[in-house]
Short mmCIF file of C-alpha atoms and ligand atoms in Angstrom, two decimals:
data_model
loop_
_atom_site.label_atom_id
_atom_site.label_comp_id
_atom_site.label_asym_id
_atom_site.label_seq_id
_atom_site.Cartn_x
_atom_site.Cartn_y
_atom_site.Cartn_z
CA MET Q 825 -9.20 -10.73 30.35
CA SER Q 826 -5.56 -10.66 29.13
CA ASP Q 827 -3.65 -7.47 28.66
CA ASN Q 828 -2.87 -8.78 25.07
CA TYR Q 829 -6.05 -8.04 23.66
CA SER Q 830 -8.24 -4.71 22.89
CA VAL Q 831 -11.34 -6.38 22.28
CA VAL Q 832 -13.00 -9.44 23.73
CA ALA Q 833 -16.34 -10.88 23.34
CA GLU Q 834 -17.61 -13.93 24.68
CA GLY Q 835 -20.98 -15.55 24.04
CA LEU Q 836 -23.00 -12.51 22.88
CA CYS Q 837 -26.54 -12.90 22.16
CA LYS Q 838 -28.62 -10.38 20.88
CA ARG Q 839 -32.43 -10.87 19.69
CA TYR Q 840 -34.71 -8.41 17.95
CA GLY Q 841 -38.05 -9.84 18.75
CA ASP Q 842 -37.83 -13.06 17.16
CA LYS Q 843 -35.59 -12.33 15.07
CA THR Q 844 -31.74 -13.49 16.31
CA ALA Q 845 -28.95 -10.94 15.60
CA LEU Q 846 -26.19 -12.48 17.55
CA ASP Q 847 -26.47 -16.43 18.76
CA GLY Q 848 -23.35 -16.94 21.08
CA PHE Q 849 -20.98 -14.63 19.20
CA ASP Q 850 -16.85 -14.97 20.49
CA LEU Q 851 -13.99 -12.65 19.15
CA ALA Q 852 -10.73 -11.85 20.49
CA VAL Q 853 -8.89 -9.08 18.72
CA ARG Q 854 -4.97 -8.82 19.66
CA ARG Q 855 -3.83 -5.01 20.81
CA GLY Q 856 -2.20 -3.74 18.10
CA THR Q 857 -3.85 -5.64 15.03
CA VAL Q 858 -6.61 -5.27 12.67
CA MET Q 859 -9.58 -7.55 12.92
CA GLY Q 860 -11.75 -7.94 9.66
CA LEU Q 861 -15.31 -9.13 10.16
CA LEU Q 862 -16.75 -10.11 7.20
CA GLY Q 863 -20.38 -12.02 6.48
CA PRO Q 864 -23.38 -11.99 3.94
CA ASN Q 865 -26.02 -9.23 4.92
CA GLY Q 866 -27.75 -9.86 7.94
CA ALA Q 867 -25.08 -11.98 9.55
CA GLY Q 868 -24.87 -10.05 12.94
CA LYS Q 869 -21.77 -7.41 12.09
CA THR Q 870 -23.34 -4.26 12.62
CA THR Q 871 -24.69 -5.47 15.88
CA THR Q 872 -21.70 -6.53 16.93
CA VAL Q 873 -20.02 -2.87 16.44
CA ARG Q 874 -22.82 -1.49 18.12
CA ILE Q 875 -22.45 -3.59 21.01
CA LEU Q 876 -18.74 -2.99 21.14
CA THR Q 877 -18.92 0.60 21.03
CA THR Q 878 -21.62 0.66 23.59
CA LEU Q 879 -24.69 1.77 21.41
CA ILE Q 880 -26.78 -1.04 22.33
CA ARG Q 881 -26.72 -3.98 25.33
CA PRO Q 882 -26.42 -7.30 24.34
CA ASP Q 883 -29.03 -9.77 26.09
CA GLY Q 884 -26.30 -12.51 26.91
CA GLY Q 885 -23.00 -12.97 27.01
CA ARG Q 886 -20.22 -10.06 27.80
CA ALA Q 887 -17.39 -8.07 26.30
CA GLU Q 888 -14.55 -6.03 27.19
CA VAL Q 889 -12.68 -3.16 24.73
CA GLY Q 890 -9.95 -1.40 26.21
CA GLY Q 891 -9.95 -3.67 29.40
CA HIS Q 892 -13.09 -2.17 30.22
CA ASP Q 893 -16.81 -4.05 30.52
CA VAL Q 894 -19.11 -2.71 27.61
CA VAL Q 895 -22.42 -2.95 29.94
CA ARG Q 896 -20.73 -2.12 33.41
CA GLU Q 897 -18.25 0.52 32.20
CA PRO Q 898 -19.73 2.28 29.15
CA ARG Q 899 -18.15 5.89 29.42
CA ALA Q 900 -14.50 4.26 30.11
CA VAL Q 901 -15.17 2.25 27.11
CA ARG Q 902 -16.02 5.23 24.85
CA ARG Q 903 -12.95 7.11 25.96
CA ARG Q 904 -10.93 4.43 24.53
CA ILE Q 905 -12.45 4.29 21.17
CA GLY Q 906 -13.40 5.96 17.85
CA LEU Q 907 -15.98 4.74 15.59
CA THR Q 908 -15.79 5.72 11.73
CA GLY Q 909 -18.56 4.65 8.84
CA GLN Q 910 -19.97 5.37 5.30
CA HIS Q 911 -21.41 8.77 6.36
CA PRO Q 912 -18.71 11.54 6.76
CA ALA Q 913 -19.85 13.05 10.13
CA VAL Q 914 -17.62 16.34 9.08
CA ASP Q 915 -19.13 19.43 8.34
CA GLU Q 916 -19.38 20.46 4.75
CA ILE Q 917 -19.01 24.00 5.09
CA LEU Q 918 -15.89 24.28 7.40
CA THR Q 919 -12.46 23.76 6.45
CA ALA Q 920 -10.32 20.41 7.23
CA ARG Q 921 -8.78 22.18 9.80
CA GLN Q 922 -12.24 24.04 11.37
CA ASN Q 923 -13.43 20.63 11.40
CA LEU Q 924 -10.93 18.95 13.50
CA ARG Q 925 -10.34 21.64 15.77
CA MET Q 926 -14.36 21.71 16.08
CA PHE Q 927 -14.09 17.79 17.19
CA GLY Q 928 -11.55 18.54 19.63
CA ARG Q 929 -13.38 20.96 21.08
CA LEU Q 930 -16.34 18.60 21.07
CA PHE Q 931 -14.55 16.10 23.01
CA HIS Q 932 -13.25 18.45 25.52
CA LEU Q 933 -9.58 18.85 24.57
CA GLY Q 934 -8.28 22.95 25.34
CA LYS Q 935 -8.31 25.12 22.67
CA GLU Q 936 -4.33 24.67 22.45
CA GLN Q 937 -4.59 21.05 22.69
CA ALA Q 938 -7.05 21.02 19.89
CA ARG Q 939 -4.90 23.14 17.87
CA GLN Q 940 -1.94 21.20 18.40
CA ARG Q 941 -4.13 17.91 17.96
CA THR Q 942 -5.47 19.09 14.73
CA GLU Q 943 -1.98 20.09 13.11
CA GLU Q 944 -0.66 16.26 13.56
CA LEU Q 945 -3.56 14.73 12.74
CA LEU Q 946 -3.46 17.22 9.40
CA ASP Q 947 0.01 15.61 8.67
CA ARG Q 948 -1.03 12.06 9.69
CA PHE Q 949 -3.78 12.02 6.94
CA SER Q 950 -2.05 13.88 4.65
CA LEU Q 951 -4.62 16.82 4.45
CA ARG Q 952 -2.10 19.57 4.96
CA GLU Q 953 -2.63 21.08 1.46
CA ALA Q 954 -5.95 20.94 1.78
CA ALA Q 955 -6.30 22.04 5.27
CA ASP Q 956 -7.89 25.82 4.73
CA LYS Q 957 -10.36 24.30 1.69
CA GLN Q 958 -14.30 24.06 2.51
CA VAL Q 959 -14.84 20.35 2.54
CA LYS Q 960 -17.51 20.51 0.21
CA GLY Q 961 -15.01 20.58 -2.74
CA PHE Q 962 -13.46 17.25 -1.42
CA SER Q 963 -13.52 14.04 -2.96
CA GLY Q 964 -15.09 11.14 -1.27
CA GLY Q 965 -11.58 9.51 -0.15
CA MET Q 966 -10.56 12.77 1.24
CA ARG Q 967 -13.61 13.04 3.03
CA ARG Q 968 -13.46 9.70 4.60
CA ARG Q 969 -9.80 10.44 5.66
CA LEU Q 970 -10.92 13.77 7.07
CA ASP Q 971 -13.37 11.43 9.19
CA LEU Q 972 -11.00 8.92 10.11
CA ALA Q 973 -8.76 11.71 11.64
CA ALA Q 974 -11.66 13.30 13.54
CA SER Q 975 -12.63 9.90 14.85
CA MET Q 976 -8.79 9.75 16.09
CA ILE Q 977 -8.71 13.07 17.85
CA LEU Q 978 -8.41 11.64 21.33
CA ALA Q 979 -6.08 8.70 19.92
CA PRO Q 980 -8.16 5.67 20.71
CA GLU Q 981 -7.00 2.92 21.57
CA VAL Q 982 -9.57 0.71 19.30
CA LEU Q 983 -11.23 2.23 16.27
CA PHE Q 984 -14.17 0.52 14.50
CA LEU Q 985 -14.32 0.94 10.98
CA ASP Q 986 -17.84 0.15 9.71
CA GLU Q 987 -17.59 -0.20 6.08
CA PRO Q 988 -15.14 2.39 5.95
CA THR Q 989 -14.86 2.67 1.80
CA THR Q 990 -18.26 1.60 1.04
CA GLY Q 991 -19.23 3.85 -2.08
CA LEU Q 992 -15.66 5.28 -2.93
CA ASP Q 993 -14.11 4.85 -6.34
CA PRO Q 994 -10.66 3.14 -6.32
CA ARG Q 995 -8.77 5.59 -5.85
CA GLY Q 996 -10.72 6.54 -2.72
CA ARG Q 997 -10.43 3.50 -1.36
CA SER Q 998 -7.03 3.18 -1.63
CA GLU Q 999 -6.43 6.63 0.02
CA VAL Q 1000 -8.66 5.59 2.63
CA TRP Q 1001 -6.39 2.28 2.98
CA GLN Q 1002 -3.07 3.93 2.97
CA SER Q 1003 -4.41 5.72 5.93
CA VAL Q 1004 -5.90 2.94 8.03
CA ARG Q 1005 -2.14 1.26 7.40
CA GLN Q 1006 -0.54 4.23 8.68
CA LEU Q 1007 -3.07 3.98 11.74
CA THR Q 1008 -1.98 0.32 12.70
CA ALA Q 1009 1.39 1.07 12.08
CA ALA Q 1010 0.76 3.87 15.05
CA GLY Q 1011 -0.54 0.83 17.13
CA THR Q 1012 -4.09 1.47 16.99
CA THR Q 1013 -6.13 -1.70 17.24
CA VAL Q 1014 -8.87 -1.58 14.49
CA LEU Q 1015 -12.30 -3.58 13.92
CA LEU Q 1016 -13.17 -3.63 10.57
CA THR Q 1017 -16.89 -4.48 9.07
CA THR Q 1018 -16.72 -4.51 5.14
CA HIS Q 1019 -18.50 -6.19 2.17
CA TYR Q 1020 -15.35 -5.93 0.26
CA LEU Q 1021 -13.41 -9.22 0.27
CA ASP Q 1022 -10.35 -7.70 -1.28
CA GLU Q 1023 -10.31 -4.84 1.27
CA ALA Q 1024 -10.73 -7.61 4.36
CA ASP Q 1025 -7.40 -9.47 2.52
CA GLN Q 1026 -5.53 -6.27 2.02
CA LEU Q 1027 -5.48 -4.66 5.53
CA SER Q 1028 -6.73 -7.30 8.36
CA ASP Q 1029 -4.22 -9.39 10.02
CA HIS Q 1030 -7.19 -11.87 10.86
CA ILE Q 1031 -10.65 -12.43 9.47
CA ALA Q 1032 -13.36 -13.50 11.26
CA VAL Q 1033 -16.13 -14.95 9.32
CA VAL Q 1034 -19.36 -14.18 10.94
CA ASP Q 1035 -22.76 -16.12 9.50
CA GLN Q 1036 -25.92 -16.03 11.57
CA GLY Q 1037 -25.06 -14.59 14.52
CA ARG Q 1038 -21.62 -16.46 15.17
CA LYS Q 1039 -18.05 -16.89 14.20
CA ILE Q 1040 -17.56 -19.80 12.03
CA ILE Q 1041 -13.99 -19.46 11.18
CA GLU Q 1042 -11.26 -16.83 12.15
CA ASP Q 1043 -7.69 -16.97 10.54
CA THR Q 1044 -4.97 -15.19 9.19
CA PRO Q 1045 -6.10 -14.11 5.10
CA ALA Q 1046 -3.70 -16.82 4.07
CA GLY Q 1047 -4.96 -19.19 6.56
CA LEU Q 1048 -8.21 -18.83 5.14
CA LYS Q 1049 -7.09 -19.26 1.72
CA ARG Q 1050 -5.36 -22.17 2.31
CA ALA Q 1051 -8.11 -23.90 4.54
CA VAL Q 1052 -10.03 -23.59 0.88
CA GLY Q 1053 -7.55 -26.01 -0.48
CA GLY Q 1054 -4.17 -24.39 -0.89
CA ASP Q 1055 -2.16 -23.76 -3.94
CA ARG Q 1056 -2.06 -25.74 -7.08
CA VAL Q 1057 0.16 -26.22 -9.90
CA GLU Q 1058 -0.98 -25.24 -13.53
CA VAL Q 1059 0.81 -26.23 -16.88
CA VAL Q 1060 -0.45 -24.95 -19.85
CA LEU Q 1061 0.93 -26.36 -23.23
CA GLU Q 1062 2.09 -25.46 -26.68
CA ASP Q 1063 1.14 -28.99 -27.90
CA ALA Q 1064 -1.54 -31.61 -26.94
CA ALA Q 1065 1.07 -34.36 -27.61
CA ASP Q 1066 2.85 -33.10 -24.17
CA LEU Q 1067 -0.47 -33.96 -22.14
CA PRO Q 1068 0.70 -37.04 -21.10
CA LEU Q 1069 4.33 -35.87 -20.10
CA ALA Q 1070 3.16 -33.01 -18.42
CA ALA Q 1071 0.58 -34.85 -16.40
CA GLY Q 1072 3.24 -37.16 -14.95
CA ALA Q 1073 5.47 -34.35 -14.26
CA VAL Q 1074 2.42 -32.86 -12.07
CA ALA Q 1075 1.46 -36.25 -10.39
CA ARG Q 1076 5.09 -36.39 -9.13
CA VAL Q 1077 4.34 -33.48 -6.96
CA ALA Q 1078 0.72 -33.23 -6.49
CA HIS Q 1079 -1.28 -33.55 -2.85
CA GLY Q 1080 -3.97 -36.19 -2.60
CA VAL Q 1081 -5.44 -36.20 -5.76
CA ALA Q 1082 -4.71 -36.88 -9.35
CA PRO Q 1083 -3.82 -34.15 -11.44
CA GLN Q 1084 -6.74 -32.92 -13.57
CA THR Q 1085 -6.37 -32.58 -17.49
CA ASP Q 1086 -7.76 -30.41 -19.72
CA GLU Q 1087 -7.44 -31.26 -23.15
CA GLU Q 1088 -9.16 -28.57 -24.97
CA ARG Q 1089 -7.26 -25.50 -22.95
CA LEU Q 1090 -4.11 -28.12 -22.97
CA ARG Q 1091 -4.00 -27.17 -19.54
CA VAL Q 1092 -2.91 -29.90 -16.40
CA HIS Q 1093 -3.43 -28.79 -12.92
CA ALA Q 1094 -3.29 -30.42 -9.37
CA PRO Q 1095 -3.30 -29.01 -5.46
CA VAL Q 1096 0.07 -29.01 -4.27
CA ARG Q 1097 1.47 -29.01 -0.26
CA GLU Q 1098 4.99 -27.01 -0.78
CA GLY Q 1099 3.74 -24.57 -3.97
CA VAL Q 1100 7.42 -23.39 -4.59
CA ALA Q 1101 9.39 -26.48 -4.49
CA ALA Q 1102 6.43 -28.25 -6.31
CA LEU Q 1103 6.60 -25.48 -9.31
CA THR Q 1104 10.47 -25.67 -9.38
CA GLU Q 1105 10.20 -29.52 -9.84
CA VAL Q 1106 7.54 -29.57 -12.52
CA ALA Q 1107 9.32 -26.42 -14.44
CA ARG Q 1108 12.79 -29.04 -14.36
CA THR Q 1109 11.00 -31.89 -15.48
CA LEU Q 1110 9.46 -30.33 -18.27
CA GLN Q 1111 12.25 -28.34 -19.28
CA GLU Q 1112 14.47 -31.34 -19.35
CA ALA Q 1113 12.14 -33.07 -21.70
CA GLY Q 1114 12.32 -30.58 -24.00
CA THR Q 1115 8.40 -29.73 -23.41
CA ARG Q 1116 6.97 -26.42 -25.10
CA VAL Q 1117 5.26 -24.76 -22.38
CA ALA Q 1118 2.84 -21.59 -22.95
CA ASP Q 1119 2.36 -20.89 -19.20
CA LEU Q 1120 3.51 -22.47 -15.99
CA GLY Q 1121 2.36 -21.27 -12.51
CA LEU Q 1122 1.13 -21.47 -8.88
CA ARG Q 1123 -2.38 -20.33 -8.47
CA ARG Q 1124 -4.04 -19.48 -4.86
CA PRO Q 1125 -7.59 -19.48 -4.15
CA THR Q 1126 -9.14 -16.09 -3.40
CA LEU Q 1127 -10.94 -14.87 -0.67
CA ASP Q 1128 -14.15 -14.75 -2.70
CA GLU Q 1129 -14.00 -18.91 -2.81
CA VAL Q 1130 -13.18 -18.74 0.73
CA PHE Q 1131 -16.26 -17.15 1.70
CA LEU Q 1132 -18.48 -18.89 -0.40
CA ARG Q 1133 -17.04 -21.97 0.60
CA LEU Q 1134 -17.81 -20.95 4.02
CA THR Q 1135 -20.94 -19.19 4.05
CA GLY Q 1136 -22.72 -21.43 1.67
CA GLY Q 1137 -23.81 -17.93 0.33
CA ALA Q 1138 -23.13 -15.37 -2.39
CA ALA Q 1139 -20.22 -12.68 -1.78
CA GLU Q 1140 -21.95 -9.45 -1.58
CA THR Q 1141 -19.82 -7.44 -3.71
CA GLU Q 1142 -17.46 -8.01 -6.78
CA SER Q 1143 -14.06 -8.19 -5.42
CA THR Q 1144 -11.53 -6.19 -7.63
CA SER Q 1145 -8.31 -7.83 -6.17
CA GLU Q 1146 -6.30 -10.72 -7.21
CA THR Q 1147 -7.35 -11.15 -10.99
CA GLU Q 1148 -4.60 -13.08 -11.82
CA THR Q 1149 -5.72 -15.90 -9.69
CA THR Q 1150 -9.19 -15.67 -9.88
CA GLU Q 1151 -10.96 -18.42 -11.86
CA THR Q 1152 -14.58 -17.70 -10.78
CA GLU Q 1153 -15.71 -14.40 -10.63
CA THR Q 1154 -18.56 -13.35 -8.07
CA GLU Q 1155 -20.64 -10.47 -9.12
CA THR Q 1156 -23.19 -9.06 -6.86
CA GLU Q 1157 -24.74 -6.00 -5.47
CA THR Q 1158 -23.77 -4.13 -2.60
CA GLU Q 1159 -26.65 -2.94 -0.11
CA THR Q 1160 -25.63 -0.37 1.68
CA GLU Q 1161 -28.99 2.07 2.45
CA THR Q 1162 -29.80 0.39 5.76
CA THR Q 1163 -26.12 0.21 7.04
CA GLU Q 1164 -25.49 4.03 5.97
CA GLU Q 1165 -28.42 5.17 7.86
CA LYS Q 1166 -27.30 3.07 11.05
CA THR Q 1167 -23.86 4.60 11.11
CA THR Q 1168 -25.00 8.15 10.95
CA GLU Q 1169 -27.08 7.45 14.15
CA GLU Q 1170 -24.11 5.34 15.66
CA LYS Q 1171 -21.62 8.05 15.34
CA GLU Q 1172 -23.91 11.06 16.65
CA SER Q 1173 -24.56 8.91 19.61
CA VAL Q 1174 -20.87 8.17 20.30
CA ALA Q 1175 -19.99 11.72 19.64
P1 LIG H 1340 -25.51 -5.88 6.81
O1 LIG H 1340 -23.71 -6.63 6.26
O2 LIG H 1340 -26.40 -6.19 6.01
O3 LIG H 1340 -25.21 -4.26 7.36
P2 LIG H 1340 -24.97 -7.33 9.42
O4 LIG H 1340 -24.16 -8.41 9.08
O5 LIG H 1340 -24.39 -5.64 10.03
O6 LIG H 1340 -25.74 -7.07 8.19
P3 LIG H 1340 -26.92 -6.74 11.63
O7 LIG H 1340 -27.70 -5.44 10.89
O8 LIG H 1340 -25.98 -7.01 12.56
O9 LIG H 1340 -26.15 -7.69 10.27
O10 LIG H 1340 -28.43 -7.64 11.53
C1 LIG H 1340 -28.33 -8.82 11.95
C2 LIG H 1340 -29.64 -9.17 12.13
O11 LIG H 1340 -30.74 -8.47 12.57
C3 LIG H 1340 -30.59 -9.25 10.62
O12 LIG H 1340 -31.16 -10.23 10.71
C4 LIG H 1340 -31.30 -7.95 11.02
O13 LIG H 1340 -32.51 -7.85 10.46
C5 LIG H 1340 -31.62 -7.79 12.26
N1 LIG H 1340 -31.67 -6.57 12.98
C6 LIG H 1340 -30.86 -5.59 13.14
N2 LIG H 1340 -31.15 -4.58 13.69
C7 LIG H 1340 -32.33 -4.80 14.04
C8 LIG H 1340 -33.34 -3.88 14.48
N3 LIG H 1340 -33.20 -2.42 14.85
N4 LIG H 1340 -34.19 -4.40 14.69
C9 LIG H 1340 -34.97 -5.70 14.15
N5 LIG H 1340 -34.08 -6.56 13.54
C10 LIG H 1340 -32.78 -6.16 13.74
#
């Protein structure tokens, strides 16, 4: 297995009674990158994380984390990983500093080493000001950051984040995102499972979409969006009389299909290959003809559209990003209870 990859899974299978949770799942996560695992409820994301963190064994296939086999060398794997989820494992009564020192000791660091590591992590996760305050007064985002810090006590090579921002408000989410970005900048490999499409988009270098126990596609966030149809040029006019002219201008740059004209909204749009060049060309034609334009832009598909197209189901949560480019809004509810319980169990077993 290549040294360039921190996580490799080949043909993983897992059944629970007559239910197939994983059905030949493959994954390879390059060292120092973030892989987002995205999929509908029951797709097999948590099962994958549980196998890779040695909490359960696969029925078939194999996996290595940090260069060690998850079944044959579980201890070596555990020494190289951190796991954090929706329920902070930190103690409410203790302060941030006391919590981190306690985790250091639990992970068998010497007293002085635990102290040093605690101070580093307080800085790294912007918790210094709150260091001597009891956790029970912390916001959700601060708790999750402290939890991330605790999972980094041993500076793991690979960090598993199982829905790290579920239940947080937008501010808390962005605080956690910032911490995750700092971790990856420092070289940690991250496997992130999330229900939030915008979270996968923001944090991941690559996204693997999982459905029915298999990976159905993997690409960069931009690549996934391109796969669903790429960019479109859109012109909105002031005057309906200019619609034919605008349709002609858009037709010259359109890729594959004829432009669509929406007479009611005075809008013409078409998919294009070279987005920026096409936009410039349309702008020039319209300007030379003296056309009055209300709006002209490049529209990109959102990850919601990608997800819907690929899994044929509903995206599980509302997406809050990319409102400028979203044309169809997807709003469904998050189901968190079962995974919350699982994550607590997992954390305890890993600790
Ligand atoms: P979610 O987004 O809802 O957390 P997921 O993608 O993490 O879903 P898994 O929790 O891995 O999906 O579950 C995959 C399948 O395996 C589901 O059909 C689930 O019902 C089933 N499953 C998972 N754990 C168990 C278990 N302990 N016993 C029985 N079936 C299980």
